[in-house]
JSON list of C-alpha atoms in Angstrom, two decimals:
[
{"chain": "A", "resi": 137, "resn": "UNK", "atom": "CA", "xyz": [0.00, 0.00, 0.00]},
{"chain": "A", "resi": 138, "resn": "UNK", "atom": "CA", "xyz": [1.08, 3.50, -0.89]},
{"chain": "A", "resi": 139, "resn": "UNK", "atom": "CA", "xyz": [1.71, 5.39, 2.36]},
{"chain": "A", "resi": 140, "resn": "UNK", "atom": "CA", "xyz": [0.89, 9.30, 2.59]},
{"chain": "A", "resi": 141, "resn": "UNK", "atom": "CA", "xyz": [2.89, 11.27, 5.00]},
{"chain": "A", "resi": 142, "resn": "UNK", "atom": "CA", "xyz": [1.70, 15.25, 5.37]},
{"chain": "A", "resi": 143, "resn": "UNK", "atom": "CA", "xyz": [3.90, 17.90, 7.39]},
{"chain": "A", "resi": 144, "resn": "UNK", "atom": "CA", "xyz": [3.32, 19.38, 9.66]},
{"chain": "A", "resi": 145, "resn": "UNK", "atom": "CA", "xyz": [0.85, 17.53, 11.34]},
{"chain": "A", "resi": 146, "resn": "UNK", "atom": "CA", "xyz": [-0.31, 21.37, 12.86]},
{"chain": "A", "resi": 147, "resn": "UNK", "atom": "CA", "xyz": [0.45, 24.87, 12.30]},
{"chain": "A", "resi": 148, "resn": "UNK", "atom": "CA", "xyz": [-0.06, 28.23, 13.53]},
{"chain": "A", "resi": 149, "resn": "UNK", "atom": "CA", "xyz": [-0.70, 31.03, 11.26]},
{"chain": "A", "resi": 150, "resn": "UNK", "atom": "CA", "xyz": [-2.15, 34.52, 11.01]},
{"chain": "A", "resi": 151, "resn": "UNK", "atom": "CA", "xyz": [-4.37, 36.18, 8.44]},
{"chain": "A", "resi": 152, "resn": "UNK", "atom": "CA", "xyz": [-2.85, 37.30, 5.13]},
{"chain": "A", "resi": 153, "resn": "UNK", "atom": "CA", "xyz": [0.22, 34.64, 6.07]},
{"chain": "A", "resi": 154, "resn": "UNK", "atom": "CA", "xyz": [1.48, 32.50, 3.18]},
{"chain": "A", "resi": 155, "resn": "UNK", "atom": "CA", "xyz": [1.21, 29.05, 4.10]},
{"chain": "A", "resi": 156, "resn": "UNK", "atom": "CA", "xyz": [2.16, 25.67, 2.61]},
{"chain": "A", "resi": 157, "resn": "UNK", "atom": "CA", "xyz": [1.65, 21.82, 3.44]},
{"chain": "A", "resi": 158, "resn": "UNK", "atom": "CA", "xyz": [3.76, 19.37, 2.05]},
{"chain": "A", "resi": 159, "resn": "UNK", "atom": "CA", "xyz": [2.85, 15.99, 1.26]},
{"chain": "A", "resi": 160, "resn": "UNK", "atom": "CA", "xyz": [4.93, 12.73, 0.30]},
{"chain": "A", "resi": 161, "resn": "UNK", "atom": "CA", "xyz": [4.21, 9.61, -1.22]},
{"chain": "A", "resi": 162, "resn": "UNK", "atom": "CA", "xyz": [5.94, 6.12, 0.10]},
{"chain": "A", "resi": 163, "resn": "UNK", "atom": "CA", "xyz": [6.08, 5.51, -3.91]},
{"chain": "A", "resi": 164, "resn": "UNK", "atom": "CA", "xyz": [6.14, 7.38, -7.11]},
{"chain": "A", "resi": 165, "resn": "UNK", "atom": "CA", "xyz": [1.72, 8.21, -7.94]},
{"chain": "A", "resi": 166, "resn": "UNK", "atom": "CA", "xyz": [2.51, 10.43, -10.71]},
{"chain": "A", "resi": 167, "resn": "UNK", "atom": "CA", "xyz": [0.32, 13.57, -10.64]},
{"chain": "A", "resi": 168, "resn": "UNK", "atom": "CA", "xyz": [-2.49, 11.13, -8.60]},
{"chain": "A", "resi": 169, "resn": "UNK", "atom": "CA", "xyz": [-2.66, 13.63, -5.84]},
{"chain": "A", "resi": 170, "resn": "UNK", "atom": "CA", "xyz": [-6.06, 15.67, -4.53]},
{"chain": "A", "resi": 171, "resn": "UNK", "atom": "CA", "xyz": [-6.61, 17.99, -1.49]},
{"chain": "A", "resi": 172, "resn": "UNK", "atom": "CA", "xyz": [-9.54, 18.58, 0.28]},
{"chain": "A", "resi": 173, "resn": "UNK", "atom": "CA", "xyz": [-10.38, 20.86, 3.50]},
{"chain": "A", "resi": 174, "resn": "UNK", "atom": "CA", "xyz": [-12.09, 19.31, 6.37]},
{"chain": "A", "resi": 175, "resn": "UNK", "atom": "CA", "xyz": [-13.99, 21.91, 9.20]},
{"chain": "A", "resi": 176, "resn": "UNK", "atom": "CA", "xyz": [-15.05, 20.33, 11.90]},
{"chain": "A", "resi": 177, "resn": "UNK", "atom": "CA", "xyz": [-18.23, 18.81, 12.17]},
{"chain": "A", "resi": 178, "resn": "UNK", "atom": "CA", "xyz": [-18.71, 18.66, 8.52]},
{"chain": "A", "resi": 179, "resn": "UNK", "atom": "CA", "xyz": [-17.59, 16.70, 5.05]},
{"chain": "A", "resi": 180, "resn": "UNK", "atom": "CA", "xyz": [-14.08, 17.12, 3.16]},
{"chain": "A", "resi": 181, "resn": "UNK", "atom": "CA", "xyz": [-14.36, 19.30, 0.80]},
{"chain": "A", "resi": 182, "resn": "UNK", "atom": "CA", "xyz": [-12.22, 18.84, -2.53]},
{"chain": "A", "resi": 183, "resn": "UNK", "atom": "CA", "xyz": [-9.61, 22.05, -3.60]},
{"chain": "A", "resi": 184, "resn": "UNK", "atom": "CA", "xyz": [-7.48, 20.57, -6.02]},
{"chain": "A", "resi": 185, "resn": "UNK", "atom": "CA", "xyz": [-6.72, 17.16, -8.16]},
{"chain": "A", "resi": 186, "resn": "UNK", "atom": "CA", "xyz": [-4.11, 15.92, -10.09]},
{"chain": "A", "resi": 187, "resn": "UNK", "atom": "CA", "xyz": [-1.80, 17.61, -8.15]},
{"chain": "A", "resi": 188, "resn": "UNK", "atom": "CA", "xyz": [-2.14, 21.00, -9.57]},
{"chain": "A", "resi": 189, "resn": "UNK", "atom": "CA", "xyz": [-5.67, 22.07, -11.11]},
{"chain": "A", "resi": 190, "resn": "UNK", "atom": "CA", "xyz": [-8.13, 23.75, -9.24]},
{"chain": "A", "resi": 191, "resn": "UNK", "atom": "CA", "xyz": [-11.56, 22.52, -8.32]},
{"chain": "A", "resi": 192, "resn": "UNK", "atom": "CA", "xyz": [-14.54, 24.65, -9.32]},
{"chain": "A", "resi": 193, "resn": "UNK", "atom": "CA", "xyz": [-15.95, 27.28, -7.35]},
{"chain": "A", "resi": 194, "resn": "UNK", "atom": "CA", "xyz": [-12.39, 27.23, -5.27]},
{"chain": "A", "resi": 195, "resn": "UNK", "atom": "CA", "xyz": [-10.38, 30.25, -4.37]},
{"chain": "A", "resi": 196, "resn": "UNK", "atom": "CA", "xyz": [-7.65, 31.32, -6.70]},
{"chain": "A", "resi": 197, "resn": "UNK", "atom": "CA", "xyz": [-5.62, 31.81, -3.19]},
{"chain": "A", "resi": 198, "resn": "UNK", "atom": "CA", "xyz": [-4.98, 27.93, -3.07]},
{"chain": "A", "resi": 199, "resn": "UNK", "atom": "CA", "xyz": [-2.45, 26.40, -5.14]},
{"chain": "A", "resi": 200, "resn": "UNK", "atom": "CA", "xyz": [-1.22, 23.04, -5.80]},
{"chain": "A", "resi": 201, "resn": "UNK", "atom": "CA", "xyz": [2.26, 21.63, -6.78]},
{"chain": "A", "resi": 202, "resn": "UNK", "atom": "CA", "xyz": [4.23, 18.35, -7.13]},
{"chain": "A", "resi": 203, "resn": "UNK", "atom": "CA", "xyz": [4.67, 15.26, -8.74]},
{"chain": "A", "resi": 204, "resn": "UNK", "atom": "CA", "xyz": [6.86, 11.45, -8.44]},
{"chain": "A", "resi": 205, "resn": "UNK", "atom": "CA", "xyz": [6.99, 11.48, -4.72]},
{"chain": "A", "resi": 206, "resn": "UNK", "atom": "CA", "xyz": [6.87, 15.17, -3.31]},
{"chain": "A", "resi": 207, "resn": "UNK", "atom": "CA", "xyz": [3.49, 17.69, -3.40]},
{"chain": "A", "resi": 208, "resn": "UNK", "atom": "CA", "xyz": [2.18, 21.42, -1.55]},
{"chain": "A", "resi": 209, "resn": "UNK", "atom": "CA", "xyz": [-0.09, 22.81, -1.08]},
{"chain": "A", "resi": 210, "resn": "UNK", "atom": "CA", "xyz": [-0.11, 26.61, -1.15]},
{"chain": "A", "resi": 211, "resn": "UNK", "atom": "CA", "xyz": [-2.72, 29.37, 0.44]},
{"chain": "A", "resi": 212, "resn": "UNK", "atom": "CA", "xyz": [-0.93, 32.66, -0.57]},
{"chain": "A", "resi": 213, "resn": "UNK", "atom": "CA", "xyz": [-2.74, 34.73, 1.83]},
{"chain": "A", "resi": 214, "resn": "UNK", "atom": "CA", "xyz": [-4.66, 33.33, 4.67]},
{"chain": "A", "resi": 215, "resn": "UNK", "atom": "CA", "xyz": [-8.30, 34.11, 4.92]},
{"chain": "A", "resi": 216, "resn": "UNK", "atom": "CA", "xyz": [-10.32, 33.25, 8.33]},
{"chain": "A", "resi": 217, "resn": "UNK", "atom": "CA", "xyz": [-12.49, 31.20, 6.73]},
{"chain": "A", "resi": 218, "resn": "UNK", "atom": "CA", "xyz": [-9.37, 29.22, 5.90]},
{"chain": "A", "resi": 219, "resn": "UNK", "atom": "CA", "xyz": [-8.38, 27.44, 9.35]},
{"chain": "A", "resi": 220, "resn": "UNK", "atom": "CA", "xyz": [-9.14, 23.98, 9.03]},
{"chain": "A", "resi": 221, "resn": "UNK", "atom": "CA", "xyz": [-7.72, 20.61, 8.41]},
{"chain": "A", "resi": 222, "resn": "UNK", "atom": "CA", "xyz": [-5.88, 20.01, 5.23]},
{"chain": "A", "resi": 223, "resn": "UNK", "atom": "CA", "xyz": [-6.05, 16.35, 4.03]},
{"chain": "A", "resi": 224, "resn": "UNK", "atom": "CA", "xyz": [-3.65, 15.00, 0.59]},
{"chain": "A", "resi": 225, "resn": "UNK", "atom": "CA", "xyz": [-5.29, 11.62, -0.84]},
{"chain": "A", "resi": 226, "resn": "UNK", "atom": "CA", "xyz": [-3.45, 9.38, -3.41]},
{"chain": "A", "resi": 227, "resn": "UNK", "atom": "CA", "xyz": [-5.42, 8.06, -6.49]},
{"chain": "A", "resi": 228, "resn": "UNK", "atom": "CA", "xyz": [-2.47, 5.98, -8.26]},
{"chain": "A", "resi": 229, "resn": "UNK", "atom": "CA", "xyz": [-3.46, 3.16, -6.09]},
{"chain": "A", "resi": 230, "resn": "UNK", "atom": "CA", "xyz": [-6.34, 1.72, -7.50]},
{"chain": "A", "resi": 231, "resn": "UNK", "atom": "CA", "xyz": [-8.75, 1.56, -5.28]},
{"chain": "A", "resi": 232, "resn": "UNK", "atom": "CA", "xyz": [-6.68, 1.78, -2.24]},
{"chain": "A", "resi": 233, "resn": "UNK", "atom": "CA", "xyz": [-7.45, 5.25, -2.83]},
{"chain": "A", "resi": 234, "resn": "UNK", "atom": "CA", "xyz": [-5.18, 6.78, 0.56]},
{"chain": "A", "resi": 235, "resn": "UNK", "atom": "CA", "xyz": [-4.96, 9.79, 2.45]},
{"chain": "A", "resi": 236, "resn": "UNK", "atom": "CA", "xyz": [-2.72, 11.59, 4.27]},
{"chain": "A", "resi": 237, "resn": "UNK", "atom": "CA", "xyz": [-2.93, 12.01, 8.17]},
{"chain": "A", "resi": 238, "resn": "UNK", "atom": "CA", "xyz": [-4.52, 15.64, 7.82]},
{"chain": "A", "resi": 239, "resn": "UNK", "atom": "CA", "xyz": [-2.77, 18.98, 9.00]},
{"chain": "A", "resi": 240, "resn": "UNK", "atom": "CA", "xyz": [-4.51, 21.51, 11.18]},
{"chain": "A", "resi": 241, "resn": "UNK", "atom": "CA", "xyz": [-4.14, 25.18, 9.98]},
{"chain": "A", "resi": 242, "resn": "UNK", "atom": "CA", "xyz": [-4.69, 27.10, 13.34]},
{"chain": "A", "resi": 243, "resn": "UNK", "atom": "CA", "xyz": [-5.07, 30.38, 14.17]},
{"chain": "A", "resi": 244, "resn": "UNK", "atom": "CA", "xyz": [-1.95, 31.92, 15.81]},
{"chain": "B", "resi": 264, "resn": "UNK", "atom": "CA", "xyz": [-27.65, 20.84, -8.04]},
{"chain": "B", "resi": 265, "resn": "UNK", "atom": "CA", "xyz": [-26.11, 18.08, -6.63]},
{"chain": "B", "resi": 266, "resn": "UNK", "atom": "CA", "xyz": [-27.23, 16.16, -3.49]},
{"chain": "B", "resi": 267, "resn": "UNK", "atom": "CA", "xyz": [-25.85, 13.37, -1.27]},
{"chain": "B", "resi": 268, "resn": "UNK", "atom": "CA", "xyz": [-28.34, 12.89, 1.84]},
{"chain": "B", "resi": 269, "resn": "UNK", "atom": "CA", "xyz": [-27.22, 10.40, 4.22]},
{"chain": "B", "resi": 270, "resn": "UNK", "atom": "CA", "xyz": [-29.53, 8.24, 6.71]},
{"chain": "B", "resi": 271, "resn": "UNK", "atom": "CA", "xyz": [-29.41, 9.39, 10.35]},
{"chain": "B", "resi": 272, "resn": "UNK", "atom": "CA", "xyz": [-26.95, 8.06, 13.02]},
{"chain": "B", "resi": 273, "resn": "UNK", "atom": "CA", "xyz": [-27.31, 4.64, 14.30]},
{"chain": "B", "resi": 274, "resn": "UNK", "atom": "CA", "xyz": [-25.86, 2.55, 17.33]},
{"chain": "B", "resi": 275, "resn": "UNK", "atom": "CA", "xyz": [-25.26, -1.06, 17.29]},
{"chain": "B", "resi": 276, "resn": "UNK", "atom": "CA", "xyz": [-23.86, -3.18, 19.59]},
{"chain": "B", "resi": 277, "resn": "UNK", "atom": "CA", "xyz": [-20.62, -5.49, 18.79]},
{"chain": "B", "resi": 278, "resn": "UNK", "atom": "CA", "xyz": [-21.22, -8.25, 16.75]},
{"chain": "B", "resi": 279, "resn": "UNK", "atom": "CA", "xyz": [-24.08, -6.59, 15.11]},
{"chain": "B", "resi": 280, "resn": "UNK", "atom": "CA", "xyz": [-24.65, -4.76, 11.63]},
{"chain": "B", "resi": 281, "resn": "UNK", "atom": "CA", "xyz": [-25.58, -1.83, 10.10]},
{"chain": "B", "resi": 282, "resn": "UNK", "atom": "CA", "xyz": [-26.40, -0.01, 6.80]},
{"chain": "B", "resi": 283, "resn": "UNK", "atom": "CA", "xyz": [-26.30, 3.19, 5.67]},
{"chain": "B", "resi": 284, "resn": "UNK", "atom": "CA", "xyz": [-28.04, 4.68, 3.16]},
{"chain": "B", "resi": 285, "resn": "UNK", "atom": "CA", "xyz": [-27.00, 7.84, 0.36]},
{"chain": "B", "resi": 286, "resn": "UNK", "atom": "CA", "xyz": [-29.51, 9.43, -1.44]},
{"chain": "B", "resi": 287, "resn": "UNK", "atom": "CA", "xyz": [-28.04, 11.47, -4.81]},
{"chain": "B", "resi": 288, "resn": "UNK", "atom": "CA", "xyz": [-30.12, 14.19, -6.42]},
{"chain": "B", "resi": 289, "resn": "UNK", "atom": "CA", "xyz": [-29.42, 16.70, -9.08]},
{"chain": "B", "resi": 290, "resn": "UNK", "atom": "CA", "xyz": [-27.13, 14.67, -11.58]},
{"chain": "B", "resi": 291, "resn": "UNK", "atom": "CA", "xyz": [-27.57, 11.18, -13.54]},
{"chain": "B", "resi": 292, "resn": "UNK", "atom": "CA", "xyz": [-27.05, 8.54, -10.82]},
{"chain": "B", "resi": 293, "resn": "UNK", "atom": "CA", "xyz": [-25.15, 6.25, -13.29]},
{"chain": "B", "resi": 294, "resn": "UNK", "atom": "CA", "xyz": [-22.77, 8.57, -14.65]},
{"chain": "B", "resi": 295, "resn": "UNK", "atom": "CA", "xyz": [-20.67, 8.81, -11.11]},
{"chain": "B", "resi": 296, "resn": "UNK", "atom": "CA", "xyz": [-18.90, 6.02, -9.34]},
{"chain": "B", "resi": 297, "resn": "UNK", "atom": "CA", "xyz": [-19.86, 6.71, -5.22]},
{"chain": "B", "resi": 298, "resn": "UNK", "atom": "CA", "xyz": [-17.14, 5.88, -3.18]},
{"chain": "B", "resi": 299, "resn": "UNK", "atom": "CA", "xyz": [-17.41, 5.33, 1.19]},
{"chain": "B", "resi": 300, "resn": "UNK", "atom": "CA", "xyz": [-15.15, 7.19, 3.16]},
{"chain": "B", "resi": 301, "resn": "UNK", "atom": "CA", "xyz": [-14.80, 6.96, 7.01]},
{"chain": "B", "resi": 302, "resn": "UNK", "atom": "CA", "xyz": [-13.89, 8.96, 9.75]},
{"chain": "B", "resi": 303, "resn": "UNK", "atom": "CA", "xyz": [-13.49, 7.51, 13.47]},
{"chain": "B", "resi": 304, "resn": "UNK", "atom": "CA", "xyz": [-13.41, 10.08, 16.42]},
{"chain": "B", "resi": 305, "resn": "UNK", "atom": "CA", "xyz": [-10.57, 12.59, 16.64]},
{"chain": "B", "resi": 306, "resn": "UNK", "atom": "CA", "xyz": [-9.02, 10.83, 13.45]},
{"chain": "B", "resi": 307, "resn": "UNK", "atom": "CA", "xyz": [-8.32, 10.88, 9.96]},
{"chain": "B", "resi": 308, "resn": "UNK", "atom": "CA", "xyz": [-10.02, 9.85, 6.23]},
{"chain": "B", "resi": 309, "resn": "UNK", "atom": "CA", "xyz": [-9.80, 6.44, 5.24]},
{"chain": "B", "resi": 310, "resn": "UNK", "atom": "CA", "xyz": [-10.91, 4.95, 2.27]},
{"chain": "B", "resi": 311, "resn": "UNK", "atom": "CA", "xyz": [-13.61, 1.52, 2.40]},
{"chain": "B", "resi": 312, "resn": "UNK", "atom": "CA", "xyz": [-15.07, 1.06, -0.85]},
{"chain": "B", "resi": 313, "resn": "UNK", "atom": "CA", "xyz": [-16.79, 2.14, -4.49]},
{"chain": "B", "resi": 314, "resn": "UNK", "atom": "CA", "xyz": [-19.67, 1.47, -6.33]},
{"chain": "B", "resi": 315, "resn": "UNK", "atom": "CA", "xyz": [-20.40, 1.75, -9.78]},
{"chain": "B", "resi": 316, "resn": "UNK", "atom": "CA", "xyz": [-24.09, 2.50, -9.04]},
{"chain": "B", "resi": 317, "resn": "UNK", "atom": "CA", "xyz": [-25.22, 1.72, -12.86]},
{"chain": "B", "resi": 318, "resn": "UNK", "atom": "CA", "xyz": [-24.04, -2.35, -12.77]},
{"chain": "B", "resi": 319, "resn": "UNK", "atom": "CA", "xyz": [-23.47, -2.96, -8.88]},
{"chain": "B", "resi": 320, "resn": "UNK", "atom": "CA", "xyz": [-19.51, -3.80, -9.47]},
{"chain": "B", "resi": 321, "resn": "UNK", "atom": "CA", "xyz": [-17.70, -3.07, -6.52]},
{"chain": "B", "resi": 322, "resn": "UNK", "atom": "CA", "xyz": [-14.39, -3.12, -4.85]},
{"chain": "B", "resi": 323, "resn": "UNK", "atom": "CA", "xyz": [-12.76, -2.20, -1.38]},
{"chain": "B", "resi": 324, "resn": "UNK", "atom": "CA", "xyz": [-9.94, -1.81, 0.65]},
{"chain": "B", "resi": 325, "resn": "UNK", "atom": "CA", "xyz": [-8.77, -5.35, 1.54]},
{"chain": "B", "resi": 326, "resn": "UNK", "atom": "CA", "xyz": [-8.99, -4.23, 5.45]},
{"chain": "B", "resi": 327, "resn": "UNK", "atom": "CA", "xyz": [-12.67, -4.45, 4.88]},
{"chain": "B", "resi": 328, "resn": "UNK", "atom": "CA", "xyz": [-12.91, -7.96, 2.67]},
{"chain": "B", "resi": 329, "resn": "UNK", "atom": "CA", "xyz": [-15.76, -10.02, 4.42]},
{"chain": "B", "resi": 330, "resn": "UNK", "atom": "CA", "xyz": [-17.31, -7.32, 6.21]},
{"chain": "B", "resi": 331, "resn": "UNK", "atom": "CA", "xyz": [-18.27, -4.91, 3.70]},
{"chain": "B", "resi": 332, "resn": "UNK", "atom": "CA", "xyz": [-21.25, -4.90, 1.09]},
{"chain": "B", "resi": 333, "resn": "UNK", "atom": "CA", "xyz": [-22.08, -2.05, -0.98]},
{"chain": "B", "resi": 334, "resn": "UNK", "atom": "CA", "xyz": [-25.18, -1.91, -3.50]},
{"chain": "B", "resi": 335, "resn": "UNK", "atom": "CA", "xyz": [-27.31, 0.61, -5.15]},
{"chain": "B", "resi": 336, "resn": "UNK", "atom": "CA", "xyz": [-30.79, 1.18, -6.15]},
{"chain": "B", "resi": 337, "resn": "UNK", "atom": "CA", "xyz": [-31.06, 3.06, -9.49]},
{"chain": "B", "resi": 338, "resn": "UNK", "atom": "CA", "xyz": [-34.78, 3.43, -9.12]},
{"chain": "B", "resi": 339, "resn": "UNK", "atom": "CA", "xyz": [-34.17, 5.52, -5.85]},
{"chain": "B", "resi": 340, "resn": "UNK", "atom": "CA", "xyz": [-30.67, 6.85, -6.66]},
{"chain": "B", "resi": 341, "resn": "UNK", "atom": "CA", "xyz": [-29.75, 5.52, -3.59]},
{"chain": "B", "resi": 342, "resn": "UNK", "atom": "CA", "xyz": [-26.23, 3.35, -3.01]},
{"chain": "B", "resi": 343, "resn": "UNK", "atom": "CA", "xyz": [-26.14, 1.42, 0.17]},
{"chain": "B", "resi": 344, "resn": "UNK", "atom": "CA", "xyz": [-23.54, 0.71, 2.42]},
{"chain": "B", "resi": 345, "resn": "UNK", "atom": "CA", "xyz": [-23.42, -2.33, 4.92]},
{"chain": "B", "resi": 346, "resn": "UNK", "atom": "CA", "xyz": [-20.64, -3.02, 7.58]},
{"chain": "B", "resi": 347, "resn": "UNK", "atom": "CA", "xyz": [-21.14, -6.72, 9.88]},
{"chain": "B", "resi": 348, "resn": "UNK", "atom": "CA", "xyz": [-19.36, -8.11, 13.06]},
{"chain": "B", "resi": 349, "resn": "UNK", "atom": "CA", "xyz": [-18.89, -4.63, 14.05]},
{"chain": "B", "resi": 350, "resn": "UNK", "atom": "CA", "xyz": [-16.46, -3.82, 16.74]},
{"chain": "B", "resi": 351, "resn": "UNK", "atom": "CA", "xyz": [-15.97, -1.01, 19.11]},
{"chain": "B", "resi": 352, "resn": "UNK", "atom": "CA", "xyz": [-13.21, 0.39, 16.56]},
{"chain": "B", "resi": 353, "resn": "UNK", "atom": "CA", "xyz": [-15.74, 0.75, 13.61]},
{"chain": "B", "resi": 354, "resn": "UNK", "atom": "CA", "xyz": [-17.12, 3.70, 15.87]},
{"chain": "B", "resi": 355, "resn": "UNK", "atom": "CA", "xyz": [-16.87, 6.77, 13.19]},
{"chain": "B", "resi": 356, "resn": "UNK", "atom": "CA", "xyz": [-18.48, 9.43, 10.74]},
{"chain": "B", "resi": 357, "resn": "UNK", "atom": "CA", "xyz": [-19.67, 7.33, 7.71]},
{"chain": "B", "resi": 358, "resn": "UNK", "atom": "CA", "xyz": [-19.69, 9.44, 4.27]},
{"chain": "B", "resi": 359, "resn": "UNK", "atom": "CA", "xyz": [-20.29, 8.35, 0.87]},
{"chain": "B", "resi": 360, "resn": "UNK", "atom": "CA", "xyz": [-18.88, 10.73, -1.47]},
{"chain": "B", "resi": 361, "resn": "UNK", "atom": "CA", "xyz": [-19.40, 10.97, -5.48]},
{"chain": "B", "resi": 362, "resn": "UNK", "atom": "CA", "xyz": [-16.20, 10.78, -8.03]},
{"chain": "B", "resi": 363, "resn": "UNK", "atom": "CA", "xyz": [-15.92, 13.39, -9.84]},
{"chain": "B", "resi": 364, "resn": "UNK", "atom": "CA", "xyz": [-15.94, 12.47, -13.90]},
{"chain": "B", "resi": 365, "resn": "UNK", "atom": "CA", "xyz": [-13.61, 14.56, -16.29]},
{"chain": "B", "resi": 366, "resn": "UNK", "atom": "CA", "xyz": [-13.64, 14.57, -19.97]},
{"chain": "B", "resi": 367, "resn": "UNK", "atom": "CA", "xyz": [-9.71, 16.00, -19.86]},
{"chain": "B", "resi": 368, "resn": "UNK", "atom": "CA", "xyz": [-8.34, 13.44, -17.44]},
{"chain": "B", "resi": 369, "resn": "UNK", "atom": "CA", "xyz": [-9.52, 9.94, -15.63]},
{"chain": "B", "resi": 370, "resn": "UNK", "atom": "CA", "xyz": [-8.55, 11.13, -11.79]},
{"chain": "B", "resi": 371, "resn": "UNK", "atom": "CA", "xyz": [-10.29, 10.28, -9.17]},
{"chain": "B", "resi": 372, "resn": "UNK", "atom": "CA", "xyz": [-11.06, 12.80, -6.88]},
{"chain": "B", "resi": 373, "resn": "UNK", "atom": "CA", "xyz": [-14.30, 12.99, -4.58]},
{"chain": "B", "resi": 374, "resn": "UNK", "atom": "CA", "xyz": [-15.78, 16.46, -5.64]},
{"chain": "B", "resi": 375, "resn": "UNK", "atom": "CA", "xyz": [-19.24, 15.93, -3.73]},
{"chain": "B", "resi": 376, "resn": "UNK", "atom": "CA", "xyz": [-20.12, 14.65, -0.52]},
{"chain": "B", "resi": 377, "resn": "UNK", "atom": "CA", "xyz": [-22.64, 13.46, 1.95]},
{"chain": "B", "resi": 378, "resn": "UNK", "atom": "CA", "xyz": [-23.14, 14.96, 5.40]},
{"chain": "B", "resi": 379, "resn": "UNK", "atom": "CA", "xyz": [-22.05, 11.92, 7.17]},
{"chain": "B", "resi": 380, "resn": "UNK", "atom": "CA", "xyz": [-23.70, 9.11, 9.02]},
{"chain": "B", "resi": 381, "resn": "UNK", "atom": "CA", "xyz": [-22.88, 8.53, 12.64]},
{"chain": "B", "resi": 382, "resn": "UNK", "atom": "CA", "xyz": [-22.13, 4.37, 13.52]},
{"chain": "B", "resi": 383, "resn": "UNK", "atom": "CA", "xyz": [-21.59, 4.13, 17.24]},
{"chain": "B", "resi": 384, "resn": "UNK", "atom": "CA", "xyz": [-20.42, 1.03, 18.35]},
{"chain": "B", "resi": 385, "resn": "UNK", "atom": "CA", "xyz": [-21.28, -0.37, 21.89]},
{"chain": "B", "resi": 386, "resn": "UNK", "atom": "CA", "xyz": [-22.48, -2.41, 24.37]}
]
């Protein structure tokens, strides 16, 4: 099984910060990478797949990178509405379709 | 627009089953493979399962093999997930979330979801 290991596991930011969360594969997935946002108390909500392309109706503020074994994601200036858990899922497995252990985006 | 509506929380004591229900609206039913995604208290995502809700095929993660059924009813747009010999571990959030389909690419990525279904296990 491919193995999905996020850093940092929580951070501490303020509002209009730069922030980015890094995310590495055990084994090469290609561009097979998505990122979703998780609030508490409700679903995941998906920001970008394949790595790089943004979802729909998603803030130009969040960016993805990354390919083989190493991926980020970006927020270039931190809204409030932004502080939530941050959750990388490989889809190179199929269908051991993996995510990462989450990061928590915190306010500082 | 698009819809997932979940059945309400259950509790089941060990050894027992359960199954969930996911209701889609707003999109053709067959065009989407659903997927089930758990959450256990405090914790992270992991992955269970898919349907293709137009012929029934299914697949899941091998920590689930002879526990897990999934099925779907396309005359209700409804895909069902059931979960036996439940343990005190298979206490989580329950969602079923829809893959998203792109002409440009075949990813998978989950772009809608249901609210989640609460499974609390106990005796």
């Amino acid at each position: 099984d491919i193995q999905m290991t996020q850093s940092p596991s929580s951070l501490s930011a303020s509002v209009g910060d730069r922030v980015t969360i890094t995310c590495r594969a055990s084994q090469t997935i290609s561009t097979s990478l998505n990122w979703y946002q998780q609030k508490p108390g409700k679903a995941p909500k998906l920001l970008i797949y394949a790595a790089s392309s943004l979802q729909s109706g998603v803030p130009v503020r969040f960016s993805g990178s990354g390919s083989g074994t190493h991926f980020a994601l970006t927020i270039s200036s931190l809204q409030p509405e932004d502080f939530a858990t941050y959750y990388c899922q490989q889809s190179y497995s199929t269908p051991m379709y993996s995510f990462g252990q989450g990061t928590k985006l915190e306010i500082k | 627009q698009v819809q997932l509506v979940q059945s309400g929380a259950e509790v089941k004591k060990p050894g027992a089953s359960m199954k969930v229900s996911c209701k889609a609206s707003g999109y053709t039913f067959t065009a989407h493979y659903m997927h089930w995604v758990r959450q256990a208290p405090g914790q992270g995502l992991e992955w269970m399962g898919l349907i293709n809700p137009g012929s029934g095929s299914t697949d899941n993660a091998q920590k689930f093999q002879g526990r897990i059924s999934m099925t779907s009813d396309t005359s209700t747009s409804t895909v069902y997930l059931a979960l036996s010999s439940l343990r005190s571990e298979d206490t989580a959030v329950y969602y079923c979330a829809r893959e998203i389909v792109l002409l440009s690419s075949p990813i998978v990525a989950f772009d809608f979801w249901g609210q989640g279904t609460i499974l609390t296990v106990s005796s």
